[in-house]
Amino acid sequence: MSNVVDARGLSCPQPVIITVNEIKKIGQGEITVLVDTDTAKENVSRATNSQGWSVLEINPDEEGYKIRIGK
Amino acid sequence: MKNFLATRWGIIAVGGFIGILASLLQFWGNPANMGICVACFERDIAGALGLHRAAVVQYMRPEIIGFVLGSFTAAYLFKEFRSRLGSAPVVRFILGVFAMIGALIFLGCPWRALLRFAGGDLNAILGLAGLAFGIWVGTLFLKSGYNLGRTHKTHTAAGWMMPLIMLGFLIIMLFNPPVIGENQGGLLFYSVEGPGSMYAPLIVSLVVGLLIGFLAQKSRFCTMGALRDLILFKQTHLFGGLLALAVMAFLTNLVLGQFNVGFVGQPVAHNMHFWNFAGMGLAGLAFALAGGCPGRQLFLSGEGDGDASVFVIGMIVGAAIAHNFGLASSPAGVTTAGIGAVIVGVLVCIMIGLTMKEKVA
């Protein structure tokens, strides 16, 4: 349950690449993705859905957003 | 709040809107098939500042100023402004320089490649194919772990630098208007003939620029990203915006009688097919390595991304280099020096792509 992908500070399309890599690695379960821009938040959410996963929760924090995704 | 502009129909609407306005700008006075061209207009800005002295391409383009300030406004209004920098700025500068040189070999940025195609210039097909090829090479590097490292949060005012530069350009322009028949109006250079002498009224260009900057910041419109996401993830989201731009510009051109199909005699274009392909290939690779097309880099500059600002400055300097050393093409075709510059640029981009891998996961 402690899969965390830290995509903060990375430019396009890195946040999506590392999120999708993690999705493919674990196949099923839950991942927390940390992003720091709205663009990355939208891109990661879109990629999550296209991988057949869903966005469970998005929490804004000091540094940006904490996105919980799962399947 | 759901961001409509970042949905499928949102990005299509923004792309279409840009296409219509670009075509209209040509009708209102901008050069043919160059309603909006980020590379050409940054080159004209370099000329206006006297960084190069190619007398036919000097004008402080208000569209570019509007892009940055419009994006800045949207970012502040929607609380997305975030000052950040530090992801290999000098590398981004060099990528900007070679992106511009490649674009000036073809004679246009990706936006203008689409607008040229939408105006019937078939040479644009080679440019667009080159762009896709360059981006495809970029995705190979991305897949094998290329990245320029993380940015860092910085002082809020650091993110104001590019918007302030653009505001400064606007103020300088207002106080130094063109003098009819003169190449210099106060501090700024103004083309008396050639593409630089063709422009829509200042207020029109500025308002259109502000509108596009505002909408593009929210929609994340990016032509390079459109092709990259299609190649890398088989994702068509951004591609919808790119298509909409081309289709709507084409339809508007038909209505305004600006459509003229062929390879020969096209405005501000040459028909050396291989070099159209190679120039845009170099630019596409540089955009892919830098993470955005030239328009997108301006919008990012407006929302506080200092690295994107460095890329933009690289492009402006690249334009000066291209014209001072005779690297840029003209309607007569490419130059020997230009061919050399494409080869050097491709080698530099490959070196960057191969050597810069930072472990991030």
GROMACS .gro file of C-alpha atoms in nm:
model
  432
    1MET     CA    1   0.000   0.000   0.000
    2SER     CA    2   0.299   0.229   0.025
    3ASN     CA    3   0.369   0.281  -0.343
    4VAL     CA    4   0.458   0.645  -0.387
    5VAL     CA    5   0.554   0.811  -0.712
    6ASP     CA    6   0.715   1.151  -0.662
    7ALA     CA    7   0.667   1.348  -0.982
    8ARG     CA    8   0.715   1.692  -0.830
    9GLY     CA    9   0.931   1.929  -1.029
   10LEU     CA   10   0.939   1.707  -1.336
   11SER     CA   11   0.847   1.852  -1.673
   12CYS     CA   12   0.614   1.697  -1.929
   13PRO     CA   13   0.581   1.408  -1.996
   14GLN     CA   14   0.787   1.268  -1.706
   15PRO     CA   15   0.504   1.256  -1.446
   16VAL     CA   16   0.295   1.044  -1.683
   17ILE     CA   17   0.586   0.818  -1.779
   18ILE     CA   18   0.683   0.733  -1.423
   19THR     CA   19   0.321   0.689  -1.314
   20VAL     CA   20   0.247   0.452  -1.602
   21ASN     CA   21   0.570   0.262  -1.532
   22GLU     CA   22   0.462   0.211  -1.172
   23ILE     CA   23   0.111   0.105  -1.281
   24LYS     CA   24   0.261  -0.154  -1.514
   25LYS     CA   25   0.504  -0.272  -1.245
   26ILE     CA   26   0.249  -0.346  -0.976
   27GLY     CA   27  -0.047  -0.429  -1.205
   28GLN     CA   28  -0.302  -0.393  -0.929
   29GLY     CA   29  -0.327  -0.205  -0.602
   30GLU     CA   30  -0.289   0.153  -0.500
   31ILE     CA   31  -0.039   0.426  -0.579
   32THR     CA   32   0.003   0.775  -0.441
   33VAL     CA   33   0.135   1.021  -0.700
   34LEU     CA   34   0.280   1.353  -0.586
   35VAL     CA   35   0.266   1.637  -0.838
   36ASP     CA   36   0.324   2.010  -0.812
   37THR     CA   37   0.135   2.159  -1.107
   38ASP     CA   38  -0.224   2.150  -1.225
   39THR     CA   39  -0.105   2.037  -1.565
   40ALA     CA   40   0.066   1.731  -1.415
   41LYS     CA   41  -0.245   1.661  -1.205
   42GLU     CA   42  -0.464   1.659  -1.516
   43ASN     CA   43  -0.217   1.457  -1.722
   44VAL     CA   44  -0.168   1.194  -1.452
   45SER     CA   45  -0.546   1.165  -1.402
   46ARG     CA   46  -0.600   1.123  -1.776
   47ALA     CA   47  -0.325   0.862  -1.806
   48THR     CA   48  -0.462   0.675  -1.503
   49ASN     CA   49  -0.801   0.637  -1.667
   50SER     CA   50  -0.654   0.532  -1.998
   51GLN     CA   51  -0.463   0.255  -1.815
   52GLY     CA   52  -0.794   0.123  -1.679
   53TRP     CA   53  -0.719   0.251  -1.329
   54SER     CA   54  -0.920   0.511  -1.144
   55VAL     CA   55  -0.844   0.825  -0.953
   56LEU     CA   56  -0.962   0.761  -0.597
   57GLU     CA   57  -0.883   1.092  -0.436
   58ILE     CA   58  -0.702   1.421  -0.502
   59ASN     CA   59  -0.579   1.619  -0.203
   60PRO     CA   60  -0.417   1.959  -0.240
   61ASP     CA   61  -0.120   2.013  -0.009
   62GLU     CA   62   0.158   2.267   0.042
   63GLU     CA   63   0.361   2.138  -0.248
   64GLY     CA   64   0.081   2.071  -0.500
   65TYR     CA   65  -0.141   1.765  -0.506
   66LYS     CA   66  -0.143   1.416  -0.365
   67ILE     CA   67  -0.328   1.190  -0.609
   68ARG     CA   68  -0.441   0.848  -0.490
   69ILE     CA   69  -0.503   0.607  -0.777
   70GLY     CA   70  -0.596   0.242  -0.773
   71LYS     CA   71  -0.731  -0.069  -0.940
   72MET     CA   72  -1.367   2.317  -1.006
   73LYS     CA   73  -1.351   2.117  -1.326
   74ASN     CA   74  -1.132   2.280  -1.586
   75PHE     CA   75  -1.346   2.271  -1.902
   76LEU     CA   76  -1.064   2.397  -2.121
   77ALA     CA   77  -0.856   2.093  -2.029
   78THR     CA   78  -1.125   1.850  -2.147
   79ARG     CA   79  -1.135   1.701  -2.496
   80TRP     CA   80  -1.385   1.958  -2.625
   81GLY     CA   81  -1.206   2.234  -2.442
   82ILE     CA   82  -0.877   2.177  -2.619
   83ILE     CA   83  -1.055   2.136  -2.953
   84ALA     CA   84  -1.231   2.468  -2.896
   85VAL     CA   85  -0.904   2.643  -2.810
   86GLY     CA   86  -0.723   2.494  -3.112
   87GLY     CA   87  -1.007   2.600  -3.341
   88PHE     CA   88  -1.015   2.946  -3.187
   89ILE     CA   89  -0.640   2.988  -3.249
   90GLY     CA   90  -0.684   2.868  -3.609
   91ILE     CA   91  -0.959   3.120  -3.683
   92LEU     CA   92  -0.775   3.409  -3.519
   93ALA     CA   93  -0.445   3.326  -3.690
   94SER     CA   94  -0.615   3.331  -4.027
   95LEU     CA   95  -0.792   3.656  -3.940
   96LEU     CA   96  -0.464   3.815  -3.830
   97GLN     CA   97  -0.335   3.752  -4.181
   98PHE     CA   98  -0.646   3.923  -4.313
   99TRP     CA   99  -0.581   4.213  -4.073
  100GLY     CA  100  -0.222   4.263  -4.186
  101ASN     CA  101   0.012   3.988  -4.065
  102PRO     CA  102   0.224   3.813  -4.332
  103ALA     CA  103   0.064   3.540  -4.543
  104ASN     CA  104   0.039   3.197  -4.378
  105MET     CA  105   0.200   3.362  -4.075
  106GLY     CA  106  -0.098   3.484  -3.874
  107ILE     CA  107   0.084   3.350  -3.573
  108CYS     CA  108   0.430   3.198  -3.584
  109VAL     CA  109   0.607   3.185  -3.253
  110ALA     CA  110   0.950   3.124  -3.406
  111CYS     CA  111   0.911   3.393  -3.674
  112PHE     CA  112   0.771   3.643  -3.426
  113GLU     CA  113   1.048   3.586  -3.172
  114ARG     CA  114   1.290   3.628  -3.461
  115ASP     CA  115   1.118   3.959  -3.546
  116ILE     CA  116   1.150   4.063  -3.181
  117ALA     CA  117   1.524   3.984  -3.192
  118GLY     CA  118   1.533   4.209  -3.499
  119ALA     CA  119   1.333   4.487  -3.336
  120LEU     CA  120   1.587   4.491  -3.055
  121GLY     CA  121   1.872   4.507  -3.305
  122LEU     CA  122   2.015   4.171  -3.198
  123HIS     CA  123   2.027   4.093  -3.569
  124ARG     CA  124   2.012   4.341  -3.857
  125ALA     CA  125   1.817   4.147  -4.118
  126ALA     CA  126   1.617   4.451  -4.224
  127VAL     CA  127   1.313   4.258  -4.349
  128VAL     CA  128   1.234   4.078  -4.022
  129GLN     CA  129   1.229   4.341  -3.748
  130TYR     CA  130   0.913   4.408  -3.550
  131MET     CA  131   0.822   4.393  -3.182
  132ARG     CA  132   0.536   4.144  -3.222
  133PRO     CA  133   0.260   4.218  -2.970
  134GLU     CA  134   0.118   3.866  -3.009
  135ILE     CA  135   0.418   3.720  -2.824
  136ILE     CA  136   0.387   3.981  -2.548
  137GLY     CA  137   0.016   3.894  -2.521
  138PHE     CA  138   0.084   3.520  -2.498
  139VAL     CA  139   0.301   3.562  -2.190
  140LEU     CA  140   0.086   3.826  -2.020
  141GLY     CA  141  -0.239   3.641  -2.101
  142SER     CA  142  -0.100   3.323  -1.952
  143PHE     CA  143   0.027   3.518  -1.650
  144THR     CA  144  -0.324   3.659  -1.594
  145ALA     CA  145  -0.490   3.317  -1.623
  146ALA     CA  146  -0.235   3.158  -1.391
  147TYR     CA  147  -0.293   3.424  -1.123
  148LEU     CA  148  -0.670   3.423  -1.163
  149PHE     CA  149  -0.693   3.046  -1.122
  150LYS     CA  150  -0.422   3.027  -0.856
  151GLU     CA  151  -0.188   2.823  -1.074
  152PHE     CA  152   0.103   3.065  -1.074
  153ARG     CA  153   0.403   2.890  -0.928
  154SER     CA  154   0.758   3.018  -0.953
  155ARG     CA  155   0.998   2.737  -1.026
  156LEU     CA  156   1.330   2.682  -1.198
  157GLY     CA  157   1.649   2.484  -1.186
  158SER     CA  158   1.598   2.196  -1.428
  159ALA     CA  159   1.920   2.224  -1.629
  160PRO     CA  160   1.863   2.583  -1.750
  161VAL     CA  161   2.175   2.606  -1.965
  162VAL     CA  162   2.074   2.290  -2.151
  163ARG     CA  163   1.730   2.440  -2.213
  164PHE     CA  164   1.898   2.754  -2.344
  165ILE     CA  165   2.099   2.552  -2.596
  166LEU     CA  166   1.787   2.355  -2.695
  167GLY     CA  167   1.611   2.688  -2.753
  168VAL     CA  168   1.895   2.811  -2.975
  169PHE     CA  169   1.890   2.501  -3.195
  170ALA     CA  170   1.510   2.479  -3.197
  171MET     CA  171   1.508   2.828  -3.345
  172ILE     CA  172   1.781   2.751  -3.596
  173GLY     CA  173   1.591   2.441  -3.713
  174ALA     CA  174   1.267   2.636  -3.736
  175LEU     CA  175   1.434   2.909  -3.944
  176ILE     CA  176   1.573   2.650  -4.186
  177PHE     CA  177   1.212   2.542  -4.252
  178LEU     CA  178   1.078   2.897  -4.200
  179GLY     CA  179   0.823   2.843  -3.927
  180CYS     CA  180   0.736   2.695  -3.591
  181PRO     CA  181   0.489   2.404  -3.562
  182TRP     CA  182   0.200   2.651  -3.551
  183ARG     CA  183   0.312   2.808  -3.876
  184ALA     CA  184   0.369   2.466  -4.031
  185LEU     CA  185  -0.001   2.400  -3.968
  186LEU     CA  186  -0.101   2.747  -4.092
  187ARG     CA  187   0.110   2.706  -4.405
  188PHE     CA  188  -0.060   2.374  -4.473
  189ALA     CA  189  -0.401   2.531  -4.403
  190GLY     CA  190  -0.316   2.802  -4.658
  191GLY     CA  191  -0.234   2.546  -4.928
  192ASP     CA  192   0.147   2.549  -4.898
  193LEU     CA  193   0.231   2.186  -4.968
  194ASN     CA  194   0.594   2.234  -4.858
  195ALA     CA  195   0.451   2.233  -4.507
  196ILE     CA  196   0.388   1.858  -4.543
  197LEU     CA  197   0.764   1.803  -4.540
  198GLY     CA  198   0.799   2.027  -4.237
  199LEU     CA  199   0.521   1.849  -4.049
  200ALA     CA  200   0.669   1.510  -4.138
  201GLY     CA  201   1.008   1.633  -4.014
  202LEU     CA  202   0.847   1.762  -3.696
  203ALA     CA  203   0.687   1.423  -3.630
  204PHE     CA  204   1.016   1.246  -3.705
  205GLY     CA  205   1.213   1.471  -3.468
  206ILE     CA  206   0.958   1.420  -3.193
  207TRP     CA  207   0.966   1.044  -3.252
  208VAL     CA  208   1.343   1.047  -3.201
  209GLY     CA  209   1.281   1.249  -2.884
  210THR     CA  210   1.039   0.983  -2.754
  211LEU     CA  211   1.312   0.719  -2.796
  212PHE     CA  212   1.529   0.920  -2.556
  213LEU     CA  213   1.234   0.968  -2.320
  214LYS     CA  214   1.172   0.594  -2.318
  215SER     CA  215   1.533   0.522  -2.234
  216GLY     CA  216   1.525   0.748  -1.932
  217TYR     CA  217   1.618   1.093  -2.063
  218ASN     CA  218   1.515   1.380  -1.841
  219LEU     CA  219   1.662   1.711  -1.732
  220GLY     CA  220   1.594   1.668  -1.361
  221ARG     CA  221   1.358   1.842  -1.124
  222THR     CA  222   1.274   2.208  -1.096
  223HIS     CA  223   1.261   2.373  -0.757
  224LYS     CA  224   1.025   2.618  -0.602
  225THR     CA  225   1.178   2.964  -0.591
  226HIS     CA  226   1.102   3.326  -0.499
  227THR     CA  227   0.766   3.435  -0.637
  228ALA     CA  228   0.927   3.737  -0.805
  229ALA     CA  229   1.163   3.508  -0.997
  230GLY     CA  230   0.861   3.388  -1.193
  231TRP     CA  231   0.770   3.745  -1.282
  232MET     CA  232   1.088   3.790  -1.487
  233MET     CA  233   0.950   3.689  -1.826
  234PRO     CA  234   0.614   3.863  -1.782
  235LEU     CA  235   0.805   4.176  -1.674
  236ILE     CA  236   1.036   4.154  -1.975
  237MET     CA  237   0.730   4.135  -2.200
  238LEU     CA  238   0.562   4.424  -2.020
  239GLY     CA  239   0.885   4.619  -2.068
  240PHE     CA  240   0.882   4.539  -2.442
  241LEU     CA  241   0.525   4.666  -2.465
  242ILE     CA  242   0.607   4.991  -2.287
  243ILE     CA  243   0.917   5.045  -2.504
  244MET     CA  244   0.701   4.984  -2.810
  245LEU     CA  245   0.435   5.233  -2.702
  246PHE     CA  246   0.701   5.502  -2.652
  247ASN     CA  247   0.891   5.418  -2.971
  248PRO     CA  248   0.634   5.387  -3.248
  249PRO     CA  249   0.737   5.327  -3.609
  250VAL     CA  250   0.827   5.626  -3.822
  251ILE     CA  251   0.695   5.590  -4.178
  252GLY     CA  252   0.973   5.504  -4.419
  253GLU     CA  253   1.238   5.478  -4.144
  254ASN     CA  254   1.408   5.157  -4.033
  255GLN     CA  255   1.435   5.282  -3.678
  256GLY     CA  256   1.170   5.440  -3.456
  257GLY     CA  257   1.349   5.558  -3.142
  258LEU     CA  258   1.492   5.253  -2.967
  259LEU     CA  259   1.334   4.989  -3.189
  260PHE     CA  260   1.397   4.867  -3.540
  261TYR     CA  261   1.100   4.842  -3.774
  262SER     CA  262   1.114   4.670  -4.113
  263VAL     CA  263   1.022   4.901  -4.399
  264GLU     CA  264   0.967   4.607  -4.635
  265GLY     CA  265   0.937   4.227  -4.614
  266PRO     CA  266   0.747   4.014  -4.361
  267GLY     CA  267   0.855   4.238  -4.071
  268SER     CA  268   0.671   4.532  -4.227
  269MET     CA  269   0.344   4.339  -4.239
  270TYR     CA  270   0.145   4.350  -3.921
  271ALA     CA  271  -0.207   4.385  -3.788
  272PRO     CA  272  -0.281   4.698  -3.580
  273LEU     CA  273  -0.098   4.686  -3.246
  274ILE     CA  274  -0.411   4.675  -3.034
  275VAL     CA  275  -0.560   4.390  -3.240
  276SER     CA  276  -0.241   4.184  -3.219
  277LEU     CA  277  -0.212   4.247  -2.848
  278VAL     CA  278  -0.572   4.157  -2.765
  279VAL     CA  279  -0.559   3.840  -2.975
  280GLY     CA  280  -0.230   3.747  -2.806
  281LEU     CA  281  -0.377   3.805  -2.459
  282LEU     CA  282  -0.686   3.597  -2.538
  283ILE     CA  283  -0.485   3.308  -2.678
  284GLY     CA  284  -0.237   3.325  -2.391
  285PHE     CA  285  -0.521   3.312  -2.139
  286LEU     CA  286  -0.699   3.019  -2.305
  287ALA     CA  287  -0.385   2.824  -2.390
  288GLN     CA  288  -0.257   2.842  -2.033
  289LYS     CA  289  -0.577   2.679  -1.908
  290SER     CA  290  -0.604   2.427  -2.191
  291ARG     CA  291  -0.230   2.332  -2.196
  292PHE     CA  292  -0.241   2.358  -2.577
  293CYS     CA  293   0.086   2.221  -2.719
  294THR     CA  294   0.160   2.111  -3.075
  295MET     CA  295   0.473   1.917  -2.986
  296GLY     CA  296   0.289   1.747  -2.698
  297ALA     CA  297   0.010   1.657  -2.940
  298LEU     CA  298   0.242   1.449  -3.157
  299ARG     CA  299   0.452   1.323  -2.867
  300ASP     CA  300   0.154   1.190  -2.670
  301LEU     CA  301   0.020   1.028  -2.984
  302ILE     CA  302   0.351   0.851  -3.048
  303LEU     CA  303   0.443   0.776  -2.688
  304PHE     CA  304   0.110   0.692  -2.525
  305LYS     CA  305  -0.129   0.657  -2.826
  306GLN     CA  306  -0.318   0.939  -2.660
  307THR     CA  307  -0.516   1.180  -2.878
  308HIS     CA  308  -0.613   1.448  -2.625
  309LEU     CA  309  -0.377   1.728  -2.735
  310PHE     CA  310  -0.388   1.609  -3.095
  311GLY     CA  311  -0.752   1.718  -3.111
  312GLY     CA  312  -0.639   2.076  -3.052
  313LEU     CA  313  -0.375   2.055  -3.324
  314LEU     CA  314  -0.626   1.920  -3.578
  315ALA     CA  315  -0.882   2.183  -3.483
  316LEU     CA  316  -0.626   2.459  -3.541
  317ALA     CA  317  -0.545   2.333  -3.891
  318VAL     CA  318  -0.908   2.268  -3.991
  319MET     CA  319  -1.045   2.600  -3.866
  320ALA     CA  320  -0.756   2.797  -4.020
  321PHE     CA  321  -0.823   2.616  -4.349
  322LEU     CA  322  -1.196   2.696  -4.340
  323THR     CA  323  -1.133   3.059  -4.246
  324ASN     CA  324  -0.878   3.086  -4.528
  325LEU     CA  325  -1.139   2.956  -4.773
  326VAL     CA  326  -1.390   3.215  -4.657
  327LEU     CA  327  -1.135   3.498  -4.677
  328GLY     CA  328  -0.992   3.384  -5.011
  329GLN     CA  329  -0.651   3.312  -4.857
  330PHE     CA  330  -0.621   2.953  -4.980
  331ASN     CA  331  -0.371   2.894  -5.259
  332VAL     CA  332  -0.258   2.538  -5.315
  333GLY     CA  333   0.086   2.437  -5.449
  334PHE     CA  334   0.457   2.394  -5.384
  335VAL     CA  335   0.588   2.691  -5.580
  336GLY     CA  336   0.562   3.062  -5.509
  337GLN     CA  337   0.434   3.016  -5.155
  338PRO     CA  338   0.480   3.312  -4.920
  339VAL     CA  339   0.792   3.309  -4.699
  340ALA     CA  340   0.873   2.950  -4.795
  341HIS     CA  341   1.120   2.753  -5.007
  342ASN     CA  342   1.081   2.411  -5.167
  343MET     CA  343   1.399   2.229  -5.078
  344HIS     CA  344   1.211   1.927  -4.951
  345PHE     CA  345   1.490   1.754  -4.765
  346TRP     CA  346   1.589   2.066  -4.573
  347ASN     CA  347   1.230   2.151  -4.488
  348PHE     CA  348   1.213   1.804  -4.337
  349ALA     CA  349   1.552   1.821  -4.165
  350GLY     CA  350   1.509   2.173  -4.026
  351MET     CA  351   1.179   2.090  -3.866
  352GLY     CA  352   1.320   1.752  -3.758
  353LEU     CA  353   1.589   1.933  -3.560
  354ALA     CA  354   1.332   2.172  -3.412
  355GLY     CA  355   1.096   1.884  -3.322
  356LEU     CA  356   1.373   1.697  -3.144
  357ALA     CA  357   1.475   2.007  -2.949
  358PHE     CA  358   1.112   2.079  -2.852
  359ALA     CA  359   1.063   1.719  -2.740
  360LEU     CA  360   1.378   1.727  -2.528
  361ALA     CA  361   1.269   2.060  -2.376
  362GLY     CA  362   0.913   1.940  -2.310
  363GLY     CA  363   0.710   2.184  -2.516
  364CYS     CA  364   0.654   2.361  -2.846
  365PRO     CA  365   0.757   2.729  -2.864
  366GLY     CA  366   0.404   2.848  -2.792
  367ARG     CA  367   0.376   2.625  -2.487
  368GLN     CA  368   0.713   2.752  -2.360
  369LEU     CA  369   0.572   3.106  -2.368
  370PHE     CA  370   0.261   3.001  -2.176
  371LEU     CA  371   0.476   2.820  -1.919
  372SER     CA  372   0.694   3.131  -1.888
  373GLY     CA  373   0.378   3.322  -1.799
  374GLU     CA  374   0.282   3.083  -1.520
  375GLY     CA  375   0.617   3.107  -1.344
  376ASP     CA  376   0.832   2.842  -1.513
  377GLY     CA  377   1.181   2.994  -1.520
  378ASP     CA  378   1.323   2.708  -1.725
  379ALA     CA  379   1.071   2.769  -2.001
  380SER     CA  380   1.174   3.137  -1.989
  381VAL     CA  381   1.535   3.035  -2.042
  382PHE     CA  382   1.426   2.829  -2.344
  383VAL     CA  383   1.243   3.134  -2.485
  384ILE     CA  384   1.550   3.353  -2.438
  385GLY     CA  385   1.752   3.078  -2.609
  386MET     CA  386   1.517   3.096  -2.905
  387ILE     CA  387   1.550   3.475  -2.933
  388VAL     CA  388   1.930   3.448  -2.915
  389GLY     CA  389   1.914   3.160  -3.164
  390ALA     CA  390   1.731   3.387  -3.407
  391ALA     CA  391   2.003   3.648  -3.374
  392ILE     CA  392   2.269   3.385  -3.438
  393ALA     CA  393   2.073   3.246  -3.733
  394HIS     CA  394   2.050   3.584  -3.906
  395ASN     CA  395   2.392   3.723  -3.809
  396PHE     CA  396   2.569   3.415  -3.947
  397GLY     CA  397   2.347   3.352  -4.247
  398LEU     CA  398   2.202   3.025  -4.117
  399ALA     CA  399   1.837   3.112  -4.177
  400SER     CA  400   1.674   3.014  -4.503
  401SER     CA  401   1.507   3.260  -4.737
  402PRO     CA  402   1.253   3.199  -5.016
  403ALA     CA  403   1.565   3.124  -5.228
  404GLY     CA  404   1.638   2.820  -5.011
  405VAL     CA  405   1.882   2.706  -4.747
  406THR     CA  406   2.241   2.828  -4.710
  407THR     CA  407   2.557   2.620  -4.674
  408ALA     CA  408   2.606   2.758  -4.326
  409GLY     CA  409   2.248   2.662  -4.246
  410ILE     CA  410   2.312   2.303  -4.350
  411GLY     CA  411   2.617   2.295  -4.125
  412ALA     CA  412   2.412   2.433  -3.837
  413VAL     CA  413   2.145   2.162  -3.877
  414ILE     CA  414   2.411   1.891  -3.859
  415VAL     CA  415   2.572   2.045  -3.551
  416GLY     CA  416   2.229   2.091  -3.392
  417VAL     CA  417   2.128   1.730  -3.446
  418LEU     CA  418   2.458   1.608  -3.298
  419VAL     CA  419   2.418   1.835  -2.994
  420CYS     CA  420   2.058   1.717  -2.937
  421ILE     CA  421   2.160   1.352  -2.964
  422MET     CA  422   2.441   1.412  -2.717
  423ILE     CA  423   2.196   1.575  -2.476
  424GLY     CA  424   1.942   1.296  -2.522
  425LEU     CA  425   2.196   1.021  -2.464
  426THR     CA  426   2.386   1.166  -2.170
  427MET     CA  427   2.122   1.334  -1.956
  428LYS     CA  428   1.944   1.076  -1.754
  429GLU     CA  429   1.863   1.150  -1.398
  430LYS     CA  430   1.731   0.881  -1.173
  431VAL     CA  431   1.396   1.013  -1.053
  432ALA     CA  432   1.196   0.709  -0.949
   0.00000   0.00000   0.00000
